[in-house]
CSV table of C-alpha atoms (C1' of nucleotides) in Angstrom, one decimal:
chain,number,residue,atom,x,y,z
A,17,MET,CA,0.0,0.0,0.0
A,18,GLY,CA,2.1,2.8,-1.2
A,19,LEU,CA,0.9,6.3,-0.5
A,20,PRO,CA,0.0,8.3,-3.6
A,21,THR,CA,2.6,10.9,-4.4
A,22,ASP,CA,0.4,13.1,-6.5
A,23,GLY,CA,-0.6,16.7,-6.2
A,24,ALA,CA,0.2,18.4,-2.9
A,25,THR,CA,2.6,17.9,0.0
A,26,PRO,CA,4.4,14.8,-1.1
A,27,GLY,CA,6.4,14.2,2.0
A,28,VAL,CA,5.8,14.3,5.7
A,29,ASP,CA,2.4,15.5,6.4
A,30,GLY,CA,0.4,14.6,3.3
A,31,ASP,CA,-2.6,16.2,4.9
A,32,SER,CA,-4.8,16.7,1.8
A,33,VAL,CA,-4.2,13.1,0.9
A,34,ASN,CA,-5.3,11.8,4.3
A,35,ALA,CA,-8.0,14.3,4.8
A,36,GLU,CA,-10.2,12.3,2.6
A,37,GLN,CA,-9.8,9.2,4.6
A,38,VAL,CA,-10.4,11.2,7.8
A,39,GLU,CA,-13.7,12.5,6.5
A,40,GLU,CA,-14.6,9.0,5.4
A,41,VAL,CA,-14.3,7.7,8.9
A,42,LEU,CA,-16.1,10.7,10.3
A,43,ASP,CA,-19.0,10.0,7.9
A,44,ARG,CA,-19.1,6.4,9.2
A,45,LEU,CA,-19.2,7.8,12.7
A,46,ARG,CA,-22.1,10.0,11.8
A,47,GLU,CA,-24.0,7.2,10.1
A,48,GLY,CA,-23.9,5.3,13.4
A,49,GLY,CA,-25.4,8.3,15.3
A,50,GLY,CA,-22.0,9.7,16.3
A,51,ARG,CA,-20.7,13.1,15.7
A,52,ALA,CA,-17.8,14.6,13.9
A,53,THR,CA,-15.9,16.7,16.5
A,54,THR,CA,-12.7,18.6,16.3
A,55,SER,CA,-10.9,16.2,18.6
A,56,ARG,CA,-11.9,13.2,16.5
A,57,ARG,CA,-10.9,14.9,13.3
A,58,VAL,CA,-7.5,15.9,14.7
A,59,LEU,CA,-6.9,12.5,16.2
A,60,LEU,CA,-7.8,10.7,13.0
A,61,THR,CA,-5.5,13.0,11.1
A,62,ALA,CA,-2.7,12.1,13.5
A,63,LEU,CA,-3.4,8.4,13.1
A,64,PHE,CA,-3.4,8.6,9.3
A,65,GLU,CA,0.0,10.2,9.3
A,66,GLU,CA,3.0,8.1,8.8
A,67,GLY,CA,4.8,7.2,11.9
A,68,PRO,CA,5.6,4.6,14.5
A,69,HIS,CA,3.1,3.1,16.8
A,70,ARG,CA,2.0,5.6,19.3
A,71,THR,CA,0.6,5.4,22.8
A,72,ALA,CA,-2.5,7.3,23.8
A,73,GLU,CA,-0.3,9.8,25.6
A,74,GLU,CA,1.8,10.4,22.5
A,75,LEU,CA,-1.2,10.8,20.4
A,76,ALA,CA,-2.6,13.3,22.9
A,77,VAL,CA,0.6,15.4,22.6
A,78,GLU,CA,0.3,15.3,18.8
A,79,VAL,CA,-3.4,16.3,18.9
A,80,GLN,CA,-2.7,19.0,21.4
A,81,LEU,CA,-0.3,20.7,19.0
A,82,VAL,CA,-3.4,21.5,17.0
A,83,ALA,CA,-6.1,21.5,19.6
A,84,PRO,CA,-4.6,22.2,23.0
A,85,ASP,CA,-7.7,21.6,25.0
A,86,VAL,CA,-8.3,18.0,24.0
A,87,HIS,CA,-8.0,15.9,27.1
A,88,LEU,CA,-6.2,12.6,27.4
A,89,SER,CA,-9.4,11.0,28.5
A,90,THR,CA,-11.0,12.1,25.3
A,91,ILE,CA,-8.2,10.5,23.4
A,92,TYR,CA,-8.9,7.3,25.2
A,93,ARG,CA,-12.6,7.5,24.6
A,94,ASN,CA,-12.1,8.3,20.9
A,95,LEU,CA,-9.6,5.5,20.4
A,96,ASP,CA,-12.1,3.1,22.0
A,97,GLU,CA,-14.7,4.3,19.7
A,98,LEU,CA,-12.5,4.0,16.7
A,99,GLU,CA,-11.5,0.5,17.7
A,100,ARG,CA,-15.2,-0.4,17.9
A,101,LEU,CA,-15.5,0.9,14.4
A,102,GLY,CA,-12.6,-1.2,13.3
A,103,VAL,CA,-10.5,1.8,12.3
A,104,VAL,CA,-7.7,1.3,14.8
A,105,VAL,CA,-6.4,-1.5,16.8
A,106,HIS,CA,-4.3,-1.4,19.9
A,107,ALA,CA,-1.5,-3.8,20.8
A,108,HIS,CA,0.4,-4.4,24.0
A,109,LEU,CA,4.0,-4.3,23.2
A,110,GLY,CA,6.0,-5.4,26.2
A,111,HIS,CA,5.4,-3.8,29.6
A,112,GLY,CA,4.5,-0.2,28.9
A,113,PRO,CA,1.3,1.4,27.7
A,114,ALA,CA,-0.6,0.1,24.8
A,115,THR,CA,0.1,1.4,21.3
A,116,TYR,CA,-2.4,2.2,18.7
A,117,HIS,CA,-2.3,2.1,14.9
A,118,LEU,CA,-4.6,1.8,11.9
A,119,ALA,CA,-6.3,-1.5,11.5
A,120,SER,CA,-5.4,-1.4,7.8
A,121,GLU,CA,-1.7,-1.8,8.8
A,122,THR,CA,-2.1,-5.4,9.8
A,123,HIS,CA,1.0,-6.9,11.2
A,124,GLY,CA,2.3,-8.6,14.2
A,125,HIS,CA,5.2,-7.5,16.4
A,126,LEU,CA,8.4,-9.0,17.6
A,127,VAL,CA,9.4,-7.0,20.6
A,128,CYS,CA,12.8,-7.3,22.3
A,129,GLU,CA,12.4,-7.8,26.0
A,130,PHE,CA,15.7,-6.1,26.7
A,131,CYS,CA,15.7,-3.0,24.5
A,132,ASP,CA,12.0,-2.8,23.6
A,133,ALA,CA,12.8,-2.5,20.0
A,134,ALA,CA,9.9,-3.6,17.9
A,135,VAL,CA,10.1,-5.4,14.6
A,136,GLU,CA,7.0,-5.5,12.5
A,137,ALA,CA,6.2,-8.8,10.8
A,138,PRO,CA,3.5,-9.2,8.2
A,139,GLU,CA,0.5,-11.2,8.8
A,140,GLU,CA,1.7,-14.0,6.5
A,141,PHE,CA,4.6,-14.5,8.8
A,142,PHE,CA,2.2,-16.0,11.3
A,143,ALA,CA,0.2,-18.0,8.8
A,144,GLU,CA,1.7,-21.3,9.8
A,145,LEU,CA,1.1,-20.7,13.5
A,146,MET,CA,-2.4,-19.6,12.8
A,147,ASP,CA,-3.1,-22.7,10.8
A,148,ALA,CA,-1.6,-25.0,13.4
A,149,ALA,CA,-3.6,-23.3,16.2
A,150,SER,CA,-6.7,-23.6,14.3
A,151,LYS,CA,-6.2,-27.3,13.6
A,152,LYS,CA,-4.8,-28.3,16.9
A,153,TYR,CA,-6.6,-26.1,19.3
A,154,ASN,CA,-9.5,-24.8,17.3
A,155,PHE,CA,-8.2,-21.4,18.2
A,156,ALA,CA,-8.3,-18.5,15.8
A,157,ILE,CA,-5.2,-16.4,16.3
A,158,ASP,CA,-5.4,-12.7,15.8
A,159,PRO,CA,-1.8,-11.8,15.1
A,160,ARG,CA,-2.3,-8.0,15.1
A,161,HIS,CA,-3.1,-7.6,18.7
A,162,PHE,CA,-0.2,-9.1,20.5
A,163,ALA,CA,3.6,-8.9,20.7
A,164,VAL,CA,5.8,-11.9,20.5
A,165,LEU,CA,8.6,-11.3,22.9
A,166,GLY,CA,12.2,-12.4,22.7
A,167,ARG,CA,15.6,-11.0,21.9
A,168,CYS,CA,16.5,-8.8,19.0
A,169,ALA,CA,19.8,-9.4,17.1
A,170,ALA,CA,21.6,-6.8,19.1
A,171,CYS,CA,20.6,-7.9,22.5
A,172,ALA,CA,21.1,-11.6,21.6
A,173,GLN,CA,24.8,-10.9,22.0
A,174,LEU,CA,24.5,-9.7,25.5
A,175,PRO,CA,25.2,-12.1,28.3
A,176,ALA,CA,22.2,-14.0,29.6
A,177,THR,CA,22.6,-12.2,33.0
A,178,ASN,CA,20.9,-9.0,33.9
B,29,MET,CA,-7.7,-26.6,48.8
B,30,GLY,CA,-7.2,-29.4,51.3
B,31,LEU,CA,-4.7,-28.7,54.1
B,32,PRO,CA,-2.6,-31.6,54.9
B,33,THR,CA,-4.5,-34.0,57.1
B,34,ASP,CA,-1.3,-35.4,58.6
B,35,GLY,CA,1.7,-37.4,57.6
B,36,ALA,CA,1.7,-38.3,53.9
B,37,THR,CA,-1.0,-36.8,51.8
B,38,PRO,CA,0.1,-38.3,48.5
B,39,GLY,CA,-2.3,-36.8,46.0
B,40,VAL,CA,-3.4,-33.2,45.6
B,41,ASP,CA,-1.2,-31.2,47.9
B,42,GLY,CA,1.8,-33.3,47.7
B,43,ASP,CA,3.6,-31.1,50.2
B,44,SER,CA,6.3,-33.5,51.2
B,45,VAL,CA,7.1,-34.0,47.5
B,46,ASN,CA,7.3,-30.3,46.8
B,47,ALA,CA,8.9,-29.4,50.1
B,48,GLU,CA,12.2,-30.7,48.8
B,49,GLN,CA,12.1,-28.5,45.7
B,50,VAL,CA,11.1,-25.6,47.9
B,51,GLU,CA,14.1,-26.1,50.1
B,52,GLU,CA,16.3,-26.5,47.1
B,53,VAL,CA,15.3,-23.0,45.9
B,54,LEU,CA,15.7,-21.6,49.3
B,55,ASP,CA,19.2,-23.0,49.4
B,56,ARG,CA,20.0,-21.3,46.2
B,57,LEU,CA,18.7,-18.1,47.6
B,58,ARG,CA,21.0,-18.5,50.6
B,59,GLU,CA,24.0,-19.2,48.4
B,60,GLY,CA,23.4,-15.9,46.7
B,61,GLY,CA,23.4,-14.0,50.0
B,62,GLY,CA,19.6,-14.2,50.3
B,63,ARG,CA,17.6,-15.4,53.2
B,64,ALA,CA,15.1,-18.2,53.6
B,65,THR,CA,12.1,-16.4,55.1
B,66,THR,CA,8.6,-17.7,55.9
B,67,SER,CA,7.0,-15.7,53.2
B,68,ARG,CA,9.4,-17.1,50.6
B,69,ARG,CA,8.8,-20.6,51.8
B,70,VAL,CA,5.1,-20.3,51.7
B,71,LEU,CA,5.1,-18.6,48.3
B,72,LEU,CA,7.3,-21.2,46.8
B,73,THR,CA,5.1,-23.9,48.2
B,74,ALA,CA,2.1,-22.3,46.6
B,75,LEU,CA,4.0,-22.0,43.3
B,76,PHE,CA,5.0,-25.7,43.4
B,77,GLU,CA,1.5,-26.8,43.8
B,78,GLU,CA,-0.6,-27.9,40.9
B,79,GLY,CA,-2.9,-25.2,39.6
B,80,PRO,CA,-3.6,-22.6,37.0
B,81,HIS,CA,-1.5,-19.6,36.4
B,82,ARG,CA,-2.0,-17.2,39.2
B,83,THR,CA,-1.7,-13.5,39.5
B,84,ALA,CA,0.4,-11.9,42.3
B,85,GLU,CA,-2.9,-11.1,44.1
B,86,GLU,CA,-4.1,-14.6,43.9
B,87,LEU,CA,-0.8,-15.9,45.1
B,88,ALA,CA,-1.0,-13.4,48.0
B,89,VAL,CA,-4.4,-14.8,49.0
B,90,GLU,CA,-3.0,-18.4,48.9
B,91,VAL,CA,0.0,-17.4,50.9
B,92,GLN,CA,-2.1,-15.5,53.5
B,93,LEU,CA,-4.1,-18.6,54.2
B,94,VAL,CA,-0.9,-19.9,55.9
B,95,ALA,CA,0.9,-16.6,56.8
B,96,PRO,CA,-1.8,-13.9,57.1
B,97,ASP,CA,0.7,-11.1,57.5
B,98,VAL,CA,2.5,-11.4,54.3
B,99,HIS,CA,1.9,-8.3,52.3
B,100,LEU,CA,1.2,-8.1,48.6
B,101,SER,CA,4.3,-6.0,48.1
B,102,THR,CA,6.3,-8.7,49.6
B,103,ILE,CA,4.8,-11.1,47.1
B,104,TYR,CA,5.8,-8.9,44.3
B,105,ARG,CA,9.3,-8.5,45.7
B,106,ASN,CA,9.7,-12.2,46.1
B,107,LEU,CA,8.3,-13.0,42.7
B,108,ASP,CA,10.8,-10.6,41.2
B,109,GLU,CA,13.6,-12.2,43.1
B,110,LEU,CA,12.5,-15.7,42.0
B,111,GLU,CA,12.3,-14.5,38.5
B,112,ARG,CA,15.8,-13.2,38.7
B,113,LEU,CA,16.8,-16.6,40.0
B,114,GLY,CA,15.1,-18.2,37.0
B,115,VAL,CA,12.6,-20.1,39.1
B,116,VAL,CA,9.4,-18.4,37.9
B,117,VAL,CA,8.4,-16.5,34.9
B,118,HIS,CA,5.6,-14.1,34.4
B,119,ALA,CA,3.4,-13.7,31.4
B,120,HIS,CA,1.0,-11.1,30.3
B,121,LEU,CA,-2.2,-12.8,29.3
B,122,GLY,CA,-4.5,-10.4,27.7
B,123,HIS,CA,-5.4,-7.2,29.5
B,124,GLY,CA,-5.4,-8.0,33.2
B,125,PRO,CA,-2.6,-8.5,35.7
B,126,ALA,CA,0.4,-10.6,34.9
B,127,THR,CA,0.4,-14.3,35.8
B,128,TYR,CA,3.2,-16.2,37.3
B,129,HIS,CA,4.2,-19.8,37.0
B,130,LEU,CA,7.2,-22.1,37.4
B,131,ALA,CA,9.9,-21.6,34.7
B,132,SER,CA,10.1,-25.4,34.4
B,133,GLU,CA,6.6,-25.4,33.0
B,134,THR,CA,7.6,-23.9,29.7
B,135,HIS,CA,4.8,-23.2,27.3
B,136,GLY,CA,3.1,-20.5,25.4
B,137,HIS,CA,-0.4,-19.3,25.8
B,138,LEU,CA,-3.3,-18.9,23.4
B,139,VAL,CA,-5.7,-16.5,25.1
B,140,CYS,CA,-9.2,-15.7,24.0
B,141,GLU,CA,-9.8,-12.0,23.7
B,142,PHE,CA,-13.4,-12.5,24.4
B,143,CYS,CA,-13.7,-14.9,27.3
B,144,ASP,CA,-10.1,-14.7,28.6
B,145,ALA,CA,-9.8,-18.5,28.4
B,146,ALA,CA,-6.2,-19.6,28.1
B,147,VAL,CA,-5.0,-22.6,26.2
B,148,GLU,CA,-1.5,-23.8,27.0
B,149,ALA,CA,0.6,-24.8,24.0
B,150,PRO,CA,3.9,-26.6,24.3
B,151,GLU,CA,7.1,-24.8,23.3
B,152,GLU,CA,7.4,-27.1,20.2
B,153,PHE,CA,4.2,-25.6,18.9
B,154,PHE,CA,6.1,-22.4,18.4
B,155,ALA,CA,9.2,-24.0,16.9
B,156,GLU,CA,8.4,-23.1,13.3
B,157,LEU,CA,7.7,-19.5,14.2
B,158,MET,CA,10.8,-19.3,16.3
B,159,ASP,CA,12.8,-20.7,13.5
B,160,ALA,CA,11.4,-18.3,10.9
B,161,ALA,CA,11.9,-15.3,13.2
B,162,SER,CA,15.5,-16.3,13.7
B,163,LYS,CA,16.2,-16.7,10.0
B,164,LYS,CA,14.2,-13.7,8.7
B,165,TYR,CA,14.5,-11.2,11.5
B,166,ASN,CA,17.4,-12.5,13.4
B,167,PHE,CA,15.1,-12.5,16.4
B,168,ALA,CA,15.1,-15.0,19.1
B,169,ILE,CA,11.5,-15.6,20.2
B,170,ASP,CA,10.8,-16.5,23.8
B,171,PRO,CA,7.5,-18.2,23.6
B,172,ARG,CA,7.0,-18.4,27.3
B,173,HIS,CA,6.5,-14.9,28.1
B,174,PHE,CA,3.8,-13.7,25.8
B,175,ALA,CA,0.2,-14.6,25.0
B,176,VAL,CA,-1.0,-15.1,21.5
B,177,LEU,CA,-4.4,-13.5,21.3
B,178,GLY,CA,-7.4,-14.6,19.3
B,179,ARG,CA,-10.7,-16.4,19.6
B,180,CYS,CA,-11.2,-19.7,21.3
B,181,ALA,CA,-13.5,-22.3,19.8
B,182,ALA,CA,-16.5,-21.3,21.8
B,183,CYS,CA,-16.2,-17.6,21.1
B,184,ALA,CA,-15.5,-18.1,17.4
B,185,GLN,CA,-19.1,-18.8,17.0
B,186,LEU,CA,-20.2,-15.5,18.4
B,187,PRO,CA,-21.1,-12.8,16.0
B,188,ALA,CA,-18.2,-10.5,15.0
B,189,THR,CA,-19.8,-7.5,16.7
B,190,ASN,CA,-19.1,-6.4,20.2
C,20,DT,C1',24.9,-8.2,65.4
C,21,DT,C1',24.5,-7.3,60.8
C,22,DC,C1',22.2,-6.6,56.7
C,23,DG,C1',18.6,-8.7,53.9
C,24,DA,C1',13.6,-8.9,54.0
C,25,DT,C1',9.3,-7.2,55.5
C,26,DG,C1',5.0,-4.4,56.6
C,27,DC,C1',2.9,-0.4,55.7
C,28,DA,C1',1.8,3.7,53.5
C,29,DA,C1',2.3,6.4,49.8
C,30,DA,C1',3.7,7.1,45.0
C,31,DT,C1',3.4,5.8,40.4
C,32,DA,C1',1.6,4.5,35.6
C,33,DG,C1',-2.0,3.6,32.7
C,34,DT,C1',-6.7,3.8,32.1
C,35,DT,C1',-11.6,4.5,33.2
C,36,DT,C1',-15.6,6.9,35.0
C,37,DG,C1',-19.1,10.4,36.9
C,38,DC,C1',-20.9,14.7,36.1
C,39,DA,C1',-21.8,19.2,34.6
C,40,DT,C1',-21.0,21.7,30.4
C,41,DT,C1',-20.4,22.3,25.4
C,42,DC,C1',-21.5,21.8,20.7
C,43,DT,C1',-22.9,18.9,16.5
C,44,DA,C1',-26.7,17.4,13.9
D,23,DT,C1',-33.0,21.6,21.1
D,24,DA,C1',-31.7,16.8,22.2
D,25,DG,C1',-28.3,14.1,23.3
D,26,DA,C1',-23.6,12.9,21.9
D,27,DA,C1',-19.0,14.3,23.2
D,28,DT,C1',-16.0,16.8,26.1
D,29,DG,C1',-13.1,18.7,30.1
D,30,DC,C1',-12.0,17.9,34.5
D,31,DA,C1',-11.3,15.6,38.7
D,32,DA,C1',-11.5,11.6,40.9
D,33,DA,C1',-11.5,6.6,41.0
D,34,DC,C1',-9.4,2.5,39.8
D,35,DT,C1',-6.0,-1.4,38.8
D,36,DA,C1',-1.5,-3.1,38.8
D,37,DT,C1',2.8,-2.4,40.5
D,38,DT,C1',6.8,-0.1,42.8
D,39,DT,C1',9.2,2.3,46.4
D,40,DG,C1',10.8,4.7,50.9
D,41,DC,C1',11.5,3.9,55.4
D,42,DA,C1',11.5,2.1,59.9
D,43,DT,C1',11.4,-2.4,61.9
D,44,DC,C1',12.2,-7.3,62.2
D,45,DG,C1',14.6,-11.5,61.9
D,46,DA,C1',17.8,-15.1,59.6
D,47,DA,C1',22.6,-16.2,59.4
DNA sequence: TTCGATGCAAATAGTTTGCATTCTA
DNA sequence: TAGAATGCAAACTATTTGCATCGAA
């Protein structure tokens, strides 16, 4: 899924490109009896931007650059709502806070227990495991919503102690 | 949970069987300059008993049946210590608190996102994924310390909504 | 008798909730 | 104008920490 590099603002922000998608989600929200508020528009804009996985707090900071009064609890409530809508998913990477990203970016995570580095792995990477779990345990794995922990290449060289 | 009726109690509690292992760990603790305290002995006894994965709080309740004054923070501190020793591991199953179990019981977890049911899967079950991660991402997966989320057989039949 | 371990209270991090107010539809 | 969404404060859950005391070695 390459981003279109057409008319305006080719690089970082790409606002006019994403604005469409933002409004699309807001429309869906309205269809369900919800309302298109500033905080939701700004949050969605942030989510549709390129970037690493972000925690609710990090998203709040981003949103507050544009709309300073948006409260962290509103971010949480909106993320919840968007998750219900299927627009975003959250994942627990290691010990810290949950991170949120667009549901369209489906991938699993390999997270290093030592340095917290996260490697993204495509859904296919888990296909075999998903298949085996389905057959053996009748269990439908959702690879998007969890982190597989271990040691990244760099930390594998560290001594086992610590 | 049956308290020992007297001498042997061969089945469920198996205290005399596990007592040895408990003392062995306490010895190791002593060798490292640590001390064999009542709270540690009771906690270890609880851990060596059969049973499902337990949270720190659940373990505290178990311990307090025998030693009522043991504080939850002591449980946390001791679990930490035992984890450093390699005796127990903790895993994050879904959203709730972490669960602890003996490191000797190595297995991964398949946890249902809907009903929180946990299926234990042996380490071999993750062998292929571990292998692939190693080759493709140079990442050493530790299958004991994470939960793979998804839907269990029962919840798979529920509608996608909710 | 020393220093590691503990109990307790308070702090912390992450997230959720109750309620009066605001603002979209 | 109705009721969805918000800001704020406070509650809540899971866990950690500071400190005076206690107890194992």
